[in-house]
PDB file of C-alpha atoms in Angstrom:
ATOM      1  CA  UNK A  22     -64.995  -6.270  12.815  1.00  0.00           C
ATOM      2  CA  UNK A  23     -64.870  -2.849  11.132  1.00  0.00           C
ATOM      3  CA  UNK A  24     -62.311  -2.515   8.369  1.00  0.00           C
ATOM      4  CA  UNK A  25     -60.992   0.003   5.923  1.00  0.00           C
ATOM      5  CA  UNK A  26     -62.119  -0.682   2.345  1.00  0.00           C
ATOM      6  CA  UNK A  27     -60.623   0.524  -0.890  1.00  0.00           C
ATOM      7  CA  UNK A  28     -61.815   0.620  -4.454  1.00  0.00           C
ATOM      8  CA  UNK A  29     -60.892  -0.325  -7.080  1.00  0.00           C
ATOM      9  CA  UNK A  30     -58.506  -3.118  -6.155  1.00  0.00           C
ATOM     10  CA  UNK A  31     -56.654  -2.609  -9.443  1.00  0.00           C
ATOM     11  CA  UNK A  32     -56.622   0.449 -11.689  1.00  0.00           C
ATOM     12  CA  UNK A  33     -54.917   0.591 -15.062  1.00  0.00           C
ATOM     13  CA  UNK A  34     -54.552   3.977 -16.715  1.00  0.00           C
ATOM     14  CA  UNK A  35     -52.701   5.708 -19.449  1.00  0.00           C
ATOM     15  CA  UNK A  36     -49.974   8.194 -18.623  1.00  0.00           C
ATOM     16  CA  UNK A  37     -51.343  11.702 -18.306  1.00  0.00           C
ATOM     17  CA  UNK A  38     -54.791  10.590 -17.228  1.00  0.00           C
ATOM     18  CA  UNK A  39     -56.430  11.456 -13.962  1.00  0.00           C
ATOM     19  CA  UNK A  40     -57.253   8.776 -11.443  1.00  0.00           C
ATOM     20  CA  UNK A  41     -59.265   8.796  -8.238  1.00  0.00           C
ATOM     21  CA  UNK A  42     -58.584   6.153  -5.631  1.00  0.00           C
ATOM     22  CA  UNK A  43     -61.356   5.707  -3.124  1.00  0.00           C
ATOM     23  CA  UNK A  44     -61.332   4.664   0.519  1.00  0.00           C
ATOM     24  CA  UNK A  45     -63.962   4.130   3.127  1.00  0.00           C
ATOM     25  CA  UNK A  46     -62.249   4.503   6.538  1.00  0.00           C
ATOM     26  CA  UNK A  47     -63.604   2.962   9.742  1.00  0.00           C
ATOM     27  CA  UNK A  48     -66.676   4.950  10.653  1.00  0.00           C
ATOM     28  CA  UNK A  49     -65.712   6.467  14.018  1.00  0.00           C
ATOM     29  CA  UNK A  50     -62.091   7.290  13.028  1.00  0.00           C
ATOM     30  CA  UNK A  51     -61.000  10.901  12.673  1.00  0.00           C
ATOM     31  CA  UNK A  52     -57.522  10.633  11.163  1.00  0.00           C
ATOM     32  CA  UNK A  53     -56.949   9.500   7.601  1.00  0.00           C
ATOM     33  CA  UNK A  54     -53.826   8.654   5.692  1.00  0.00           C
ATOM     34  CA  UNK A  55     -52.535   7.632   2.303  1.00  0.00           C
ATOM     35  CA  UNK A  56     -49.362   5.606   1.801  1.00  0.00           C
ATOM     36  CA  UNK A  57     -47.888   4.051  -1.254  1.00  0.00           C
ATOM     37  CA  UNK A  58     -45.627   1.136  -1.938  1.00  0.00           C
ATOM     38  CA  UNK A  59     -43.722   0.877  -5.190  1.00  0.00           C
ATOM     39  CA  UNK A  60     -43.050  -2.741  -6.084  1.00  0.00           C
ATOM     40  CA  UNK A  61     -40.065  -4.026  -4.122  1.00  0.00           C
ATOM     41  CA  UNK A  62     -39.729  -0.889  -2.069  1.00  0.00           C
ATOM     42  CA  UNK A  63     -40.908   0.174   1.372  1.00  0.00           C
ATOM     43  CA  UNK A  64     -44.237   1.620   2.340  1.00  0.00           C
ATOM     44  CA  UNK A  65     -44.002   5.403   2.089  1.00  0.00           C
ATOM     45  CA  UNK A  66     -46.168   8.061   3.751  1.00  0.00           C
ATOM     46  CA  UNK A  67     -47.996  10.439   1.393  1.00  0.00           C
ATOM     47  CA  UNK A  68     -50.419  12.528   3.383  1.00  0.00           C
ATOM     48  CA  UNK A  69     -52.408  12.768   6.601  1.00  0.00           C
ATOM     49  CA  UNK A  70     -55.811  14.384   6.888  1.00  0.00           C
ATOM     50  CA  UNK A  71     -57.818  15.599   9.869  1.00  0.00           C
ATOM     51  CA  UNK A  72     -60.732  17.901  10.384  1.00  0.00           C
ATOM     52  CA  UNK A  73     -61.156  18.341   6.624  1.00  0.00           C
ATOM     53  CA  UNK A  74     -57.658  19.532   5.956  1.00  0.00           C
ATOM     54  CA  UNK A  75     -54.242  18.139   5.253  1.00  0.00           C
ATOM     55  CA  UNK A  76     -52.238  17.768   8.506  1.00  0.00           C
ATOM     56  CA  UNK A  77     -48.943  16.733   6.987  1.00  0.00           C
ATOM     57  CA  UNK A  78     -47.664  15.700   3.548  1.00  0.00           C
ATOM     58  CA  UNK A  79     -44.465  14.231   2.235  1.00  0.00           C
ATOM     59  CA  UNK A  80     -42.214  15.437  -0.546  1.00  0.00           C
ATOM     60  CA  UNK A  81     -43.909  12.876  -2.805  1.00  0.00           C
ATOM     61  CA  UNK A  82     -47.273  14.549  -2.380  1.00  0.00           C
ATOM     62  CA  UNK A  83     -46.772  17.323  -4.932  1.00  0.00           C
ATOM     63  CA  UNK A  84     -49.257  19.437  -6.815  1.00  0.00           C
ATOM     64  CA  UNK A  85     -50.363  16.444  -8.887  1.00  0.00           C
ATOM     65  CA  UNK A  86     -51.877  14.891  -5.779  1.00  0.00           C
ATOM     66  CA  UNK A  87     -54.944  15.964  -3.814  1.00  0.00           C
ATOM     67  CA  UNK A  88     -57.159  14.428  -1.162  1.00  0.00           C
ATOM     68  CA  UNK A  89     -60.709  14.990  -0.294  1.00  0.00           C
ATOM     69  CA  UNK A  90     -63.393  13.777   2.097  1.00  0.00           C
ATOM     70  CA  UNK A  91     -66.449  14.597   0.007  1.00  0.00           C
ATOM     71  CA  UNK A  92     -68.951  13.153   2.402  1.00  0.00           C
ATOM     72  CA  UNK A  93     -69.019  11.501   5.811  1.00  0.00           C
ATOM     73  CA  UNK A  94     -67.675   8.186   4.656  1.00  0.00           C
ATOM     74  CA  UNK A  95     -65.345   8.467   1.671  1.00  0.00           C
ATOM     75  CA  UNK A  96     -61.737   9.614   1.564  1.00  0.00           C
ATOM     76  CA  UNK A  97     -60.256  10.005  -1.937  1.00  0.00           C
ATOM     77  CA  UNK A  98     -56.812  10.423  -3.412  1.00  0.00           C
ATOM     78  CA  UNK A  99     -56.683  12.072  -6.832  1.00  0.00           C
ATOM     79  CA  UNK A 100     -53.701  12.057  -9.138  1.00  0.00           C
ATOM     80  CA  UNK A 101     -54.290  14.660 -11.785  1.00  0.00           C
ATOM     81  CA  UNK A 102     -51.843  13.636 -14.511  1.00  0.00           C
ATOM     82  CA  UNK A 103     -50.389  10.197 -13.847  1.00  0.00           C
ATOM     83  CA  UNK A 104     -46.797   9.395 -14.604  1.00  0.00           C
ATOM     84  CA  UNK A 105     -45.169   6.022 -15.118  1.00  0.00           C
ATOM     85  CA  UNK A 106     -43.479   6.342 -11.700  1.00  0.00           C
ATOM     86  CA  UNK A 107     -46.876   6.646  -9.968  1.00  0.00           C
ATOM     87  CA  UNK A 108     -47.384   2.919 -10.520  1.00  0.00           C
ATOM     88  CA  UNK A 109     -47.566   1.449  -7.027  1.00  0.00           C
ATOM     89  CA  UNK A 110     -49.885  -0.002  -4.386  1.00  0.00           C
ATOM     90  CA  UNK A 111     -51.757   2.802  -2.630  1.00  0.00           C
ATOM     91  CA  UNK A 112     -52.896   2.152   0.897  1.00  0.00           C
ATOM     92  CA  UNK A 113     -55.492   4.119   2.832  1.00  0.00           C
ATOM     93  CA  UNK A 114     -55.339   4.048   6.613  1.00  0.00           C
ATOM     94  CA  UNK A 115     -57.459   5.492   9.380  1.00  0.00           C
ATOM     95  CA  UNK A 116     -57.133   5.910  13.136  1.00  0.00           C
ATOM     96  CA  UNK A 117     -59.055   7.217  16.119  1.00  0.00           C
ATOM     97  CA  UNK A 118     -56.226   9.268  17.562  1.00  0.00           C
ATOM     98  CA  UNK A 119     -52.775  10.523  16.674  1.00  0.00           C
ATOM     99  CA  UNK A 120     -50.746  10.544  19.825  1.00  0.00           C
ATOM    100  CA  UNK A 121     -47.762   9.750  17.622  1.00  0.00           C
ATOM    101  CA  UNK A 122     -46.681   7.199  20.117  1.00  0.00           C
ATOM    102  CA  UNK A 123     -49.124   4.339  20.649  1.00  0.00           C
ATOM    103  CA  UNK A 124     -51.982   5.099  18.254  1.00  0.00           C
ATOM    104  CA  UNK A 125     -52.994   2.343  15.819  1.00  0.00           C
ATOM    105  CA  UNK A 126     -53.576   2.871  12.137  1.00  0.00           C
ATOM    106  CA  UNK A 127     -55.794   0.455  10.304  1.00  0.00           C
ATOM    107  CA  UNK A 128     -54.892  -0.161   6.698  1.00  0.00           C
ATOM    108  CA  UNK A 129     -57.079  -1.047   3.777  1.00  0.00           C
ATOM    109  CA  UNK A 130     -56.157  -3.787   1.302  1.00  0.00           C
ATOM    110  CA  UNK A 131     -54.756  -1.303  -1.187  1.00  0.00           C
ATOM    111  CA  UNK A 132     -55.342  -0.281  -4.760  1.00  0.00           C
ATOM    112  CA  UNK A 133     -52.775  -1.395  -7.332  1.00  0.00           C
ATOM    113  CA  UNK A 134     -52.294   1.465  -9.796  1.00  0.00           C
ATOM    114  CA  UNK A 135     -50.602   0.628 -13.057  1.00  0.00           C
ATOM    115  CA  UNK A 136     -49.707   3.540 -15.364  1.00  0.00           C
ATOM    116  CA  UNK A 137     -48.991   2.542 -18.939  1.00  0.00           C
TER     117      UNK A 137
ATOM    118  CA  UNK B   1     -32.777  12.422   8.849  1.00  0.00           C
ATOM    119  CA  UNK B   2     -33.289   9.149  10.703  1.00  0.00           C
ATOM    120  CA  UNK B   3     -31.614   6.119   9.234  1.00  0.00           C
ATOM    121  CA  UNK B   4     -33.673   2.972   9.755  1.00  0.00           C
ATOM    122  CA  UNK B   5     -32.344  -0.425   8.831  1.00  0.00           C
ATOM    123  CA  UNK B   6     -34.108  -3.769   9.013  1.00  0.00           C
ATOM    124  CA  UNK B   7     -32.246  -7.058   8.736  1.00  0.00           C
ATOM    125  CA  UNK B   8     -32.137  -9.501   7.243  1.00  0.00           C
ATOM    126  CA  UNK B   9     -33.925  -8.340   4.120  1.00  0.00           C
ATOM    127  CA  UNK B  10     -34.907 -11.888   3.247  1.00  0.00           C
ATOM    128  CA  UNK B  11     -35.294 -14.973   5.459  1.00  0.00           C
ATOM    129  CA  UNK B  12     -36.270 -18.413   4.215  1.00  0.00           C
ATOM    130  CA  UNK B  13     -36.604 -21.122   6.787  1.00  0.00           C
ATOM    131  CA  UNK B  14     -38.263 -24.442   7.458  1.00  0.00           C
ATOM    132  CA  UNK B  15     -41.317 -24.921   9.654  1.00  0.00           C
ATOM    133  CA  UNK B  16     -40.388 -25.317  13.271  1.00  0.00           C
ATOM    134  CA  UNK B  17     -37.229 -23.206  13.195  1.00  0.00           C
ATOM    135  CA  UNK B  18     -36.702 -20.122  15.286  1.00  0.00           C
ATOM    136  CA  UNK B  19     -35.758 -16.764  13.846  1.00  0.00           C
ATOM    137  CA  UNK B  20     -34.979 -13.172  14.828  1.00  0.00           C
ATOM    138  CA  UNK B  21     -35.344 -10.028  12.721  1.00  0.00           C
ATOM    139  CA  UNK B  22     -33.924  -6.689  13.681  1.00  0.00           C
ATOM    140  CA  UNK B  23     -34.760  -3.019  13.353  1.00  0.00           C
ATOM    141  CA  UNK B  24     -31.943  -0.599  14.046  1.00  0.00           C
ATOM    142  CA  UNK B  25     -31.516   3.147  13.904  1.00  0.00           C
ATOM    143  CA  UNK B  26     -29.162   5.868  15.053  1.00  0.00           C
ATOM    144  CA  UNK B  27     -32.112   7.832  16.440  1.00  0.00           C
ATOM    145  CA  UNK B  28     -33.931   7.484  19.770  1.00  0.00           C
ATOM    146  CA  UNK B  29     -37.634   6.799  19.471  1.00  0.00           C
ATOM    147  CA  UNK B  30     -40.476   7.331  21.893  1.00  0.00           C
ATOM    148  CA  UNK B  31     -42.001   4.053  20.784  1.00  0.00           C
ATOM    149  CA  UNK B  32     -41.836   1.499  17.999  1.00  0.00           C
ATOM    150  CA  UNK B  33     -44.457  -0.539  16.217  1.00  0.00           C
ATOM    151  CA  UNK B  34     -44.138  -3.859  14.339  1.00  0.00           C
ATOM    152  CA  UNK B  35     -46.491  -4.600  11.479  1.00  0.00           C
ATOM    153  CA  UNK B  36     -46.994  -7.671   9.303  1.00  0.00           C
ATOM    154  CA  UNK B  37     -48.005  -7.370   5.654  1.00  0.00           C
ATOM    155  CA  UNK B  38     -49.278 -10.348   3.720  1.00  0.00           C
ATOM    156  CA  UNK B  39     -49.413 -10.350  -0.083  1.00  0.00           C
ATOM    157  CA  UNK B  40     -52.307  -8.316  -1.452  1.00  0.00           C
ATOM    158  CA  UNK B  41     -53.088  -6.768   1.923  1.00  0.00           C
ATOM    159  CA  UNK B  42     -52.166  -3.714   3.900  1.00  0.00           C
ATOM    160  CA  UNK B  43     -49.908  -3.755   6.968  1.00  0.00           C
ATOM    161  CA  UNK B  44     -51.460  -4.963  10.211  1.00  0.00           C
ATOM    162  CA  UNK B  45     -50.265  -3.785  13.569  1.00  0.00           C
ATOM    163  CA  UNK B  46     -48.720  -6.561  15.713  1.00  0.00           C
ATOM    164  CA  UNK B  47     -47.425  -4.653  18.726  1.00  0.00           C
ATOM    165  CA  UNK B  48     -46.271  -1.333  20.114  1.00  0.00           C
ATOM    166  CA  UNK B  49     -43.318  -1.182  22.446  1.00  0.00           C
ATOM    167  CA  UNK B  50     -42.874   1.947  24.478  1.00  0.00           C
ATOM    168  CA  UNK B  51     -40.367   1.560  27.350  1.00  0.00           C
ATOM    169  CA  UNK B  52     -36.657   0.930  26.847  1.00  0.00           C
ATOM    170  CA  UNK B  53     -35.922  -2.730  27.526  1.00  0.00           C
ATOM    171  CA  UNK B  54     -39.603  -3.661  27.232  1.00  0.00           C
ATOM    172  CA  UNK B  55     -40.444  -7.191  26.133  1.00  0.00           C
ATOM    173  CA  UNK B  56     -43.839  -8.147  24.778  1.00  0.00           C
ATOM    174  CA  UNK B  57     -45.111 -11.530  23.757  1.00  0.00           C
ATOM    175  CA  UNK B  58     -47.774 -12.373  21.231  1.00  0.00           C
ATOM    176  CA  UNK B  59     -48.144 -16.118  21.185  1.00  0.00           C
ATOM    177  CA  UNK B  60     -44.941 -17.346  19.527  1.00  0.00           C
ATOM    178  CA  UNK B  61     -43.714 -13.824  18.762  1.00  0.00           C
ATOM    179  CA  UNK B  62     -41.475 -11.970  21.167  1.00  0.00           C
ATOM    180  CA  UNK B  63     -40.755  -8.280  20.681  1.00  0.00           C
ATOM    181  CA  UNK B  64     -38.079  -6.370  22.451  1.00  0.00           C
ATOM    182  CA  UNK B  65     -37.319  -2.678  22.520  1.00  0.00           C
ATOM    183  CA  UNK B  66     -33.668  -1.773  23.108  1.00  0.00           C
ATOM    184  CA  UNK B  67     -32.596  -0.192  26.373  1.00  0.00           C
ATOM    185  CA  UNK B  68     -31.642   3.005  24.536  1.00  0.00           C
ATOM    186  CA  UNK B  69     -34.821   2.900  22.446  1.00  0.00           C
ATOM    187  CA  UNK B  70     -32.834   2.888  19.189  1.00  0.00           C
ATOM    188  CA  UNK B  71     -33.483  -0.649  18.140  1.00  0.00           C
ATOM    189  CA  UNK B  72     -35.885  -3.522  18.387  1.00  0.00           C
ATOM    190  CA  UNK B  73     -36.074  -7.202  17.644  1.00  0.00           C
ATOM    191  CA  UNK B  74     -38.773  -9.671  16.788  1.00  0.00           C
ATOM    192  CA  UNK B  75     -38.197 -13.312  17.634  1.00  0.00           C
ATOM    193  CA  UNK B  76     -40.461 -16.053  16.358  1.00  0.00           C
ATOM    194  CA  UNK B  77     -40.358 -19.441  17.980  1.00  0.00           C
ATOM    195  CA  UNK B  78     -41.229 -22.590  16.008  1.00  0.00           C
ATOM    196  CA  UNK B  79     -42.167 -20.719  12.882  1.00  0.00           C
ATOM    197  CA  UNK B  80     -45.164 -21.901  10.893  1.00  0.00           C
ATOM    198  CA  UNK B  81     -46.090 -21.308   7.239  1.00  0.00           C
ATOM    199  CA  UNK B  82     -48.791 -18.915   8.399  1.00  0.00           C
ATOM    200  CA  UNK B  83     -46.003 -16.641   9.686  1.00  0.00           C
ATOM    201  CA  UNK B  84     -44.936 -15.993   6.115  1.00  0.00           C
ATOM    202  CA  UNK B  85     -45.105 -12.292   5.258  1.00  0.00           C
ATOM    203  CA  UNK B  86     -43.333  -8.964   5.265  1.00  0.00           C
ATOM    204  CA  UNK B  87     -42.420  -7.731   8.729  1.00  0.00           C
ATOM    205  CA  UNK B  88     -42.122  -3.972   9.067  1.00  0.00           C
ATOM    206  CA  UNK B  89     -40.922  -1.834  11.885  1.00  0.00           C
ATOM    207  CA  UNK B  90     -42.208   1.741  12.303  1.00  0.00           C
ATOM    208  CA  UNK B  91     -40.534   3.900  14.903  1.00  0.00           C
ATOM    209  CA  UNK B  92     -42.753   6.591  16.423  1.00  0.00           C
ATOM    210  CA  UNK B  93     -41.711  10.078  17.318  1.00  0.00           C
ATOM    211  CA  UNK B  94     -43.463  12.636  19.469  1.00  0.00           C
ATOM    212  CA  UNK B  95     -43.264  16.356  19.365  1.00  0.00           C
ATOM    213  CA  UNK B  96     -42.377  18.381  16.340  1.00  0.00           C
ATOM    214  CA  UNK B  97     -44.946  18.515  13.616  1.00  0.00           C
ATOM    215  CA  UNK B  98     -45.682  14.820  13.336  1.00  0.00           C
ATOM    216  CA  UNK B  99     -49.377  14.100  13.073  1.00  0.00           C
ATOM    217  CA  UNK B 100     -49.092  10.344  13.330  1.00  0.00           C
ATOM    218  CA  UNK B 101     -47.393   9.535  10.076  1.00  0.00           C
ATOM    219  CA  UNK B 102     -45.712   6.140   9.969  1.00  0.00           C
ATOM    220  CA  UNK B 103     -42.138   5.855   8.630  1.00  0.00           C
ATOM    221  CA  UNK B 104     -41.573   2.189   7.807  1.00  0.00           C
ATOM    222  CA  UNK B 105     -38.376   0.295   7.434  1.00  0.00           C
ATOM    223  CA  UNK B 106     -37.618  -1.680   4.294  1.00  0.00           C
ATOM    224  CA  UNK B 107     -38.941  -4.811   5.969  1.00  0.00           C
ATOM    225  CA  UNK B 108     -37.951  -8.426   6.290  1.00  0.00           C
ATOM    226  CA  UNK B 109     -39.554 -10.837   3.847  1.00  0.00           C
ATOM    227  CA  UNK B 110     -40.019 -14.122   5.785  1.00  0.00           C
ATOM    228  CA  UNK B 111     -40.849 -17.335   4.030  1.00  0.00           C
ATOM    229  CA  UNK B 112     -41.600 -20.420   6.131  1.00  0.00           C
ATOM    230  CA  UNK B 113     -41.615 -23.668   4.185  1.00  0.00           C
ATOM    231  CA  UNK B 114     -43.766 -26.559   5.312  1.00  0.00           C
TER     232      UNK B 114
END
């Protein structure tokens, strides 16, 4: 069964460093998402991406964040200058449609980012 | 701003017991999805309820969407240790500028002891 994959599973970085989190969505999906989950808190939407551009982004997704689909398979989240509060699980998700009502998003296993 | 509340926040029960978790809001939704998240994994969709009053069953799990489409419940019969996980509700909206983003509740952490 196709699945969303994410690498690395755990990333440790120093504050101020840049990190790139990588995702390989399901191959025939067109809509891509990043979410994050700070330890003990709820899963929060960061950004959605369709047709090579951002469709929607949350207040969390400030200028330090960027997303890219550099080729036909990868979808990346870059954090330019990490802060301590960026420590969280980052989940990538993909879907075939976005009716906003009954569409299904498939989540990857997540990347645990630890900023020291 | 929609206010979404899931209860209880934590639930610890013995195998074989029944349980119900709730997802409540002051807003009306076009649909609502329930996800389960296990440790170290991403959320997995369990069900989507669309019509007010709708009841859907998934083996021992029964999902209900409130008549007014403001709330939902998940009932598990004869819980098993494999049901352990974080149960999340995600109401869906149509219209506006939503492009499919999910807004999750805080979740209910369920632990089923053997």
